[in-house]
Coordinates of C-alpha atoms in Angstrom, one line a residue:
X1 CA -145.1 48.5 -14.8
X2 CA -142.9 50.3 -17.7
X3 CA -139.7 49.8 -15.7
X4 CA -140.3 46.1 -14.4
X5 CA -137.4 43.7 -15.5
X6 CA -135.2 47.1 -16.8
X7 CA -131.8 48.5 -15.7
X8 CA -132.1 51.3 -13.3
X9 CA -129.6 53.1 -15.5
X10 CA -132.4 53.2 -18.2
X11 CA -133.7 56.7 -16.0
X12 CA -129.7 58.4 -15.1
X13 CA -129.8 61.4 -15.2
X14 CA -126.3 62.9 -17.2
X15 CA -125.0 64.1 -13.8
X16 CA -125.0 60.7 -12.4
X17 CA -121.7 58.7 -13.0
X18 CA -122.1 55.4 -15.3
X19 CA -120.0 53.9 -12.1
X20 CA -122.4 54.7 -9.5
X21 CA -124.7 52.5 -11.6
X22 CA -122.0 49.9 -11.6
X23 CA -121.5 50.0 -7.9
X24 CA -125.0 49.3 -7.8
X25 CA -125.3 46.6 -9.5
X26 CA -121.9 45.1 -8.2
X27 CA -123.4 45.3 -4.6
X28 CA -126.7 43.7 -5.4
X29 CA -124.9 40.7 -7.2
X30 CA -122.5 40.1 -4.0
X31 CA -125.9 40.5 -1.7
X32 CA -125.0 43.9 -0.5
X33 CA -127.3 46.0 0.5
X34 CA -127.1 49.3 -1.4
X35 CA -128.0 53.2 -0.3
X36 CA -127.5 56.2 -2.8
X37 CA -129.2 59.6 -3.6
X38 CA -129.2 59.8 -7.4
X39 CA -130.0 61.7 -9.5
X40 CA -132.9 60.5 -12.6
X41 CA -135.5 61.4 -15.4
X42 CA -138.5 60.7 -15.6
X43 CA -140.8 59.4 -18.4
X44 CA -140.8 63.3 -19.7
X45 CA -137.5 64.3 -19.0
X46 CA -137.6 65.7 -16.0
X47 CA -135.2 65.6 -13.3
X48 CA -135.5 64.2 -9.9
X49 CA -133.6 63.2 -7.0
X50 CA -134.3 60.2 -4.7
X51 CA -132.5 58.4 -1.4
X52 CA -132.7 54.7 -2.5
X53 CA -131.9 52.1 -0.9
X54 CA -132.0 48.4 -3.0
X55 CA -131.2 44.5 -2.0
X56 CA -131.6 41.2 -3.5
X57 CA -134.2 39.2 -2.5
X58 CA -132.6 35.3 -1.8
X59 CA -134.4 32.0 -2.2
X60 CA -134.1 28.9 0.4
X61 CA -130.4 28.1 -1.6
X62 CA -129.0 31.3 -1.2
X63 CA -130.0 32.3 -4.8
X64 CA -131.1 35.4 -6.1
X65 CA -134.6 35.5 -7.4
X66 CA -135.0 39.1 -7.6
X67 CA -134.0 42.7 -7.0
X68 CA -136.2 45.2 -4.7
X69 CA -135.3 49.2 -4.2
X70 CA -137.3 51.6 -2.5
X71 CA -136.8 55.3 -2.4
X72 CA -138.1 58.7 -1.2
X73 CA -138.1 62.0 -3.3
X74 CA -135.9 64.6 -2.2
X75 CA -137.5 68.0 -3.7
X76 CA -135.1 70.7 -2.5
X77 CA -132.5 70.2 -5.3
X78 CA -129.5 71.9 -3.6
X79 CA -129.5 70.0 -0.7
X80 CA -129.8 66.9 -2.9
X81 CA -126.9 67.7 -4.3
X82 CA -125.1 68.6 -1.3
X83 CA -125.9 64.9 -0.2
X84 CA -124.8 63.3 -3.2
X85 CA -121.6 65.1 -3.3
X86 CA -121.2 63.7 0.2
X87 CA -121.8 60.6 -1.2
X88 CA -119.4 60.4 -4.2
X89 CA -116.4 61.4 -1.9
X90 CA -116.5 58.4 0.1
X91 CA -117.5 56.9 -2.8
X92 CA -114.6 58.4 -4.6
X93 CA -116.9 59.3 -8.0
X94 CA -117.1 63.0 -9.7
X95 CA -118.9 65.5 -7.9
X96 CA -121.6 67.8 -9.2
X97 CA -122.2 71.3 -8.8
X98 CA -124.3 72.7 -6.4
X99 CA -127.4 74.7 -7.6
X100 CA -126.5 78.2 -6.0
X101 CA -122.9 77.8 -7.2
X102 CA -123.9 77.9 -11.0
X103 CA -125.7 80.9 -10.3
X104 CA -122.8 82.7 -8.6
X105 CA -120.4 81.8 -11.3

């Protein structure tokens, strides 16, 4: 209820791009429909990493009456990342390091 009527940018994490948000909301506004694994917080801080996918919902004259998203956790954090760098290459956004990479460095 805390997050009804707010910007899903309110929760990015630092690691997600401030374009990957604008994509977002640029697809919704042209009825797209639009998949991403990002990267948030949560109410304490924490991160987390979900597969969303989010679409306007359309009244009888084509108009938009609201947004919807829906999204699954992804809890192994490396393999999160591996899909969102996936992601930002075709997306052509900044890629973030993997996990086990900053521990090898």
């Amino acid at each position: 209820e805390e997050l009804i009527g707010e910007s899903e940018a309110l929760l990015r994490h630092e690691d997600m791009p401030a374009e990957l948000f604008k994509l977002y909301t640029a697809s919704l506004k042209k009825g797209e429909v639009f998949k991403a694994i990002i990267k948030n917080l949560s109410k304490t801080g924490d991160a987390y990493w979900l597969d969303v996918t989010a679409m306007a919902v359309r009244g009888e004259r084509g108009e938009i009456l609201k947004y919807v998203s829906a999204g699954y956790p992804i809890n192994d954090a490396t393999l999160a990342t591996q899909l969102y760098n996936r992601q930002a290459e075709k997306m052509k956004l900044p890629k973030i390091q993997v996990l086990s990479e900053v521990f090898n460095n």
